[in-house]
Amino acid sequence: MGTSSPSGNPGCCWPPPWRAATWTAALRTTDVRKVRKDRHFAARLLEAIGQEVPLGVADEIDLSGPGTIIRDAAKRDTLVSVFTEQKWPDECYIGSPEVDAERVWLQRIDPQAHWDGHREGWKLRKLTRIDFGGAYLTALLAVGGPVPPPSSSA
């Protein structure tokens, strides 16, 4: 059983399977202190199958600030992960975003793909990383189903 795509085709998963592997992370360059070659599993897998980790920017993403990144990512992939690593280094928050002038509000989905029923907000200036796309977020949306209407803000 799949979800419907925006075109209304039942039984088709959204985002399409070819997008599931396209994971993107946006970081504040002022937060980067050191860069080293990644030797974790995903990087080694890509190397073993003759692919490189693509570096660069998706053309449809406006990098002028966290709000524009999140808005463009949501148009493309529905779910985003946001990080506030300076305050909570081992946590990320995943959901369907709405952005205002100062905050991102997420209609959150948990690791078991259950929508938690309320929105929670973070100040854009406190975000250190924004992720979108990729197999994990695609799987959460496929299992969790459509984004429910938001209830009250937290």
XYZ file of N, CA and C in Angstrom:
462
model
N 0.844 -1.175 0.000
C 0.000 0.000 0.000
C 0.890 1.238 0.000
N 0.763 2.077 -0.969
C 1.552 3.302 -1.048
C 0.686 4.515 -0.799
N 1.299 5.649 -0.822
C 0.561 6.892 -0.696
C 0.348 7.462 -2.080
N -0.482 8.449 -2.200
C -0.721 9.069 -3.492
C 0.323 10.132 -3.768
N 0.679 10.233 -5.016
C 1.598 11.286 -5.417
C 0.808 12.573 -5.599
N 1.489 13.719 -5.708
C 0.772 14.960 -5.943
C -0.063 14.917 -7.215
N 0.319 14.071 -8.183
C -0.474 13.977 -9.399
C -1.724 13.136 -9.189
N -1.855 12.543 -8.000
C -3.054 11.774 -7.680
C -2.984 10.313 -8.076
N -1.833 9.817 -8.495
C -1.734 8.419 -8.891
C -1.709 7.530 -7.657
N -2.792 6.798 -7.356
C -2.785 5.940 -6.179
C -1.798 4.803 -6.347
N -1.277 4.329 -5.224
C -0.355 3.210 -5.246
C 1.068 3.611 -5.569
N 1.281 4.848 -5.876
C 2.620 5.332 -6.184
C 3.175 6.015 -4.947
N 4.406 5.751 -4.657
C 4.969 6.379 -3.456
C 5.483 7.776 -3.776
N 5.464 8.631 -2.771
C 5.947 10.002 -2.931
C 6.829 10.351 -1.770
N 7.964 10.893 -1.895
C 8.638 11.217 -3.142
C 8.966 9.964 -3.940
N 9.197 10.106 -5.240
C 9.491 8.939 -6.070
C 10.740 8.210 -5.582
N 10.823 6.900 -5.810
C 11.961 6.118 -5.313
C 13.318 6.667 -5.726
N 13.449 7.240 -6.925
C 14.749 7.765 -7.341
C 15.180 8.947 -6.497
N 14.244 9.620 -5.816
C 14.603 10.749 -4.956
C 15.047 10.268 -3.576
N 14.702 9.028 -3.221
C 14.996 8.537 -1.872
C 16.486 8.568 -1.558
N 17.318 8.402 -2.561
C 18.756 8.368 -2.307
C 19.380 9.761 -2.285
N 18.613 10.780 -2.636
C 19.147 12.126 -2.731
C 18.994 12.839 -1.400
N 19.973 12.652 -0.534
C 19.964 13.277 0.785
C 20.808 14.532 0.715
N 20.321 15.607 1.293
C 21.030 16.872 1.275
C 21.114 17.430 2.685
N 22.254 17.981 3.024
C 22.440 18.664 4.307
C 22.938 20.074 4.026
N 22.350 21.047 4.695
C 22.801 22.438 4.602
C 23.381 22.824 5.952
N 24.602 23.338 5.948
C 25.303 23.736 7.173
C 25.676 25.205 7.089
N 25.759 25.843 8.245
C 26.298 27.208 8.282
C 27.817 27.092 8.144
N 28.386 27.757 7.159
C 29.836 27.644 6.949
C 30.618 28.205 8.132
N 30.029 29.137 8.866
C 30.738 29.685 10.029
C 30.859 28.659 11.152
N 30.046 27.595 11.109
C 30.114 26.552 12.125
C 31.136 25.471 11.795
N 31.625 25.430 10.557
C 32.552 24.387 10.132
C 33.951 24.729 10.649
N 34.529 23.819 11.413
C 35.856 24.023 11.989
C 36.918 23.164 11.316
N 36.521 21.962 10.877
C 37.478 21.027 10.304
C 36.724 20.121 9.338
N 37.372 19.764 8.244
C 36.775 18.860 7.267
C 37.724 17.689 7.083
N 37.175 16.495 7.116
C 37.986 15.309 6.861
C 37.169 14.362 6.000
N 37.852 13.452 5.338
C 37.172 12.493 4.472
C 36.327 11.554 5.328
N 35.088 11.367 4.912
C 34.157 10.507 5.637
C 34.472 9.043 5.345
N 34.680 8.255 6.382
C 34.953 6.835 6.223
C 33.828 5.988 6.788
N 32.659 6.584 6.995
C 31.520 5.822 7.494
C 30.954 4.937 6.387
N 30.019 4.109 6.734
C 29.464 3.108 5.831
C 28.979 3.697 4.510
N 28.182 4.754 4.561
C 27.602 5.294 3.327
C 28.683 5.748 2.357
N 29.709 6.411 2.859
C 30.791 6.869 1.992
C 31.565 5.687 1.414
N 31.805 4.678 2.235
C 32.517 3.488 1.749
C 31.688 2.736 0.719
N 30.358 2.685 0.910
C 29.474 2.030 -0.051
C 29.540 2.744 -1.399
N 29.413 4.056 -1.390
C 29.473 4.799 -2.652
C 30.811 4.566 -3.356
N 31.878 4.555 -2.595
C 33.201 4.305 -3.164
C 33.264 2.898 -3.771
N 32.718 1.909 -3.074
C 32.757 0.517 -3.541
C 31.975 0.315 -4.835
N 30.904 1.081 -5.037
C 30.103 0.921 -6.254
C 30.468 1.952 -7.325
N 31.565 2.681 -7.071
C 32.068 3.594 -8.083
C 31.351 4.922 -8.175
N 30.688 5.345 -7.120
C 30.033 6.651 -7.113
C 30.720 7.553 -6.111
N 30.599 8.834 -6.341
C 31.167 9.801 -5.417
C 30.059 10.498 -4.657
N 30.380 10.968 -3.476
C 29.430 11.780 -2.724
C 29.322 13.104 -3.463
N 28.112 13.430 -3.950
C 27.991 14.686 -4.686
C 28.085 15.878 -3.744
N 28.900 16.832 -4.104
C 29.009 18.059 -3.332
C 28.483 19.191 -4.204
N 27.780 20.093 -3.609
C 27.244 21.207 -4.372
C 25.848 21.518 -3.897
N 25.162 22.262 -4.693
C 23.863 22.767 -4.302
C 22.831 22.390 -5.359
N 21.706 21.903 -4.890
C 20.603 21.656 -5.807
C 20.140 23.011 -6.355
N 19.960 23.101 -7.649
C 19.616 24.374 -8.288
C 18.360 25.025 -7.719
N 17.417 24.229 -7.272
C 16.143 24.781 -6.831
C 16.136 25.214 -5.363
N 17.277 25.185 -4.699
C 17.349 25.569 -3.293
C 17.986 26.953 -3.166
N 17.258 27.888 -2.567
C 17.760 29.237 -2.313
C 18.515 29.221 -0.989
N 19.817 29.481 -1.030
C 20.674 29.403 0.152
C 20.822 30.734 0.893
N 19.932 31.673 0.656
C 20.105 32.985 1.272
C 19.833 33.001 2.777
N 19.254 31.968 3.320
C 19.033 31.888 4.763
C 18.320 30.601 5.124
N 18.261 30.269 6.418
C 17.616 29.021 6.812
C 16.146 28.949 6.408
N 15.445 30.071 6.464
C 14.032 30.069 6.086
C 13.811 29.712 4.637
N 14.638 30.272 3.742
C 14.471 29.971 2.323
C 14.899 28.545 2.011
N 15.938 28.067 2.691
C 16.361 26.675 2.490
C 15.220 25.740 2.864
N 14.617 25.976 4.028
C 13.533 25.100 4.498
C 12.327 25.178 3.576
N 11.944 26.377 3.163
C 10.793 26.510 2.253
C 11.030 25.743 0.957
N 12.201 25.940 0.356
C 12.497 25.255 -0.901
C 12.608 23.748 -0.714
N 13.223 23.314 0.386
C 13.335 21.876 0.659
C 11.961 21.254 0.839
N 11.062 21.948 1.528
C 9.716 21.409 1.763
C 8.933 21.281 0.462
N 9.129 22.199 -0.464
C 8.461 22.093 -1.769
C 8.939 20.842 -2.500
N 10.177 20.502 -2.265
C 10.820 19.403 -2.973
C 10.589 18.058 -2.289
N 10.673 18.021 -0.957
C 10.696 16.744 -0.254
C 9.693 16.577 0.890
N 8.880 17.547 1.214
C 7.854 17.497 2.249
C 8.388 17.514 3.676
N 9.311 16.609 4.019
C 9.860 16.565 5.379
C 11.261 17.158 5.419
N 11.584 17.766 6.553
C 12.944 18.243 6.798
C 13.356 17.820 8.203
N 14.663 17.749 8.407
C 15.244 17.562 9.745
C 15.951 18.855 10.084
N 15.721 19.358 11.297
C 16.448 20.546 11.740
C 17.268 20.194 12.973
N 18.411 20.839 13.082
C 19.354 20.576 14.169
C 19.692 21.886 14.864
N 19.827 21.820 16.176
C 20.315 22.938 16.984
C 21.494 22.394 17.789
N 22.560 22.077 17.086
C 23.667 21.316 17.664
C 24.421 22.038 18.769
N 24.361 23.350 18.804
C 25.051 24.058 19.882
C 24.351 23.821 21.219
N 23.031 23.703 21.194
C 22.288 23.463 22.436
C 22.024 21.976 22.658
N 21.619 21.280 21.627
C 21.270 19.860 21.708
C 22.041 19.100 20.629
N 23.320 18.764 20.861
C 24.166 18.191 19.811
C 23.755 16.810 19.312
N 23.015 16.060 20.084
C 22.671 14.690 19.676
C 21.213 14.546 19.256
N 20.556 15.651 18.927
C 19.140 15.580 18.577
C 18.861 16.275 17.257
N 17.868 15.739 16.565
C 17.311 16.430 15.412
C 15.794 16.323 15.524
N 15.126 17.209 14.822
C 13.670 17.264 14.873
C 13.180 17.163 13.439
N 12.232 16.257 13.210
C 11.786 15.946 11.850
C 10.309 16.256 11.727
N 9.948 16.866 10.607
C 8.541 17.119 10.369
C 8.301 17.880 9.083
N 7.039 18.213 8.903
C 6.608 19.014 7.770
C 6.636 20.471 8.218
N 7.432 21.323 7.541
C 7.672 22.670 8.060
C 6.744 23.754 7.527
N 6.607 24.775 8.349
C 6.083 26.080 7.953
C 7.078 27.084 8.518
N 7.343 28.139 7.764
C 8.357 29.109 8.177
C 7.732 30.492 8.245
N 8.018 31.219 9.339
C 7.658 32.630 9.398
C 8.953 33.436 9.458
N 8.879 34.688 9.796
C 10.063 35.553 9.759
C 11.157 35.122 10.730
N 10.792 34.494 11.848
C 11.789 34.172 12.871
C 11.909 32.701 13.214
N 10.918 31.889 12.860
C 10.894 30.497 13.310
C 10.523 29.530 12.207
N 10.940 28.289 12.415
C 10.417 27.178 11.645
C 9.501 26.414 12.590
N 8.340 26.081 12.105
C 7.363 25.295 12.860
C 7.249 23.942 12.181
N 7.411 22.867 12.948
C 7.311 21.527 12.379
C 6.074 20.824 12.890
N 5.317 20.261 11.968
C 4.297 19.272 12.303
C 5.114 17.989 12.397
N 5.428 17.573 13.632
C 6.454 16.547 13.849
C 5.969 15.131 13.593
N 6.947 14.323 13.153
C 6.738 12.888 12.980
C 7.844 12.204 13.781
N 7.504 11.140 14.517
C 8.498 10.499 15.385
C 9.225 9.367 14.645
N 10.233 8.741 15.272
C 11.009 7.689 14.602
C 10.184 6.451 14.224
N 8.992 6.311 14.796
C 8.118 5.199 14.423
C 7.099 5.607 13.354
N 7.282 6.789 12.768
C 6.425 7.331 11.699
C 5.020 7.659 12.189
N 4.907 8.094 13.443
C 3.632 8.563 13.971
C 3.670 10.088 14.049
N 2.652 10.723 13.507
C 2.534 12.172 13.629
C 2.156 12.479 15.066
N 2.845 13.426 15.696
C 2.600 13.651 17.122
C 1.443 14.586 17.427
N 0.840 15.211 16.426
C -0.403 15.942 16.642
C -0.271 17.411 16.991
N 0.939 17.938 17.114
C 1.063 19.375 17.361
C 2.308 19.920 16.655
N 2.350 21.233 16.561
C 3.505 21.891 15.949
C 4.452 22.358 17.038
N 5.726 22.355 16.701
C 6.740 22.858 17.610
C 7.653 23.778 16.808
N 8.136 24.851 17.436
C 8.923 25.830 16.707
C 10.326 26.026 17.249
N 11.242 26.400 16.342
C 12.632 26.718 16.672
C 12.998 28.013 15.969
N 13.794 28.832 16.633
C 14.265 30.067 16.019
C 15.222 29.734 14.876
N 15.008 30.374 13.738
C 15.849 30.122 12.568
C 17.320 30.397 12.861
N 17.605 31.440 13.642
C 18.999 31.799 13.920
C 19.705 30.771 14.800
N 18.948 29.876 15.448
C 19.546 28.843 16.301
C 19.827 27.548 15.543
N 19.330 27.434 14.313
C 19.544 26.211 13.538
C 20.984 26.146 13.066
N 21.582 24.968 13.189
C 22.945 24.764 12.723
C 23.009 23.871 11.487
N 21.950 23.121 11.241
C 21.940 22.193 10.102
C 20.502 21.928 9.715
N 20.290 21.743 8.412
C 18.983 21.394 7.858
C 19.212 20.246 6.893
N 18.513 19.134 7.066
C 18.614 17.997 6.154
C 17.276 17.808 5.456
N 17.340 17.311 4.234
C 16.114 16.935 3.523
C 16.452 15.884 2.488
N 15.426 15.194 2.025
C 15.626 14.098 1.091
C 16.190 12.883 1.811
N 16.539 11.882 1.079
C 17.150 10.687 1.634
C 16.152 9.601 1.967
N 16.682 8.408 2.104
C 15.848 7.222 2.314
C 15.082 7.262 3.631
N 15.702 7.764 4.705
C 15.035 7.752 6.003
C 13.802 8.656 6.021
N 13.938 9.886 5.551
C 12.781 10.782 5.542
C 11.712 10.290 4.573
N 12.135 9.716 3.454
C 11.187 9.144 2.500
C 10.406 7.999 3.143
N 11.107 7.151 3.899
C 10.450 6.026 4.580
C 9.478 6.517 5.656
N 9.878 7.517 6.430
C 8.960 8.052 7.453
C 7.673 8.536 6.820
N 7.771 9.263 5.728
C 6.577 9.787 5.071
C 5.746 8.666 4.455
N 6.399 7.665 3.875
C 5.663 6.552 3.271
C 4.874 5.769 4.318
N 5.472 5.544 5.488
C 4.798 4.784 6.551
C 3.831 5.662 7.332
N 4.220 6.908 7.591
C 3.384 7.814 8.387
C 2.169 8.340 7.657
N 2.213 8.312 6.342
C 1.080 8.799 5.552
C 1.092 10.312 5.435
N 0.002 10.842 4.878
C -0.055 12.277 4.611
C 0.096 13.112 5.879
N 0.602 14.316 5.699
C 0.778 15.240 6.817
C -0.624 15.641 7.318
N -0.882 15.435 8.616
C -2.199 15.830 9.136
C -2.286 17.345 9.266
N -3.506 17.871 9.327
C -3.614 19.316 9.525
C -3.020 19.707 10.866
N -2.345 20.852 10.928
C -1.720 21.252 12.193
C -2.762 21.609 13.250
N -2.395 21.300 14.496
C -3.220 21.749 15.606
C -2.496 22.928 16.252
N -2.733 23.205 17.478
C -2.167 24.393 18.119
C -0.657 24.337 18.210
N -0.033 25.506 18.260
C 1.414 25.616 18.402
C 1.830 25.301 19.811
N 3.036 24.749 19.971
C 3.573 24.425 21.291
C 4.209 25.642 21.908
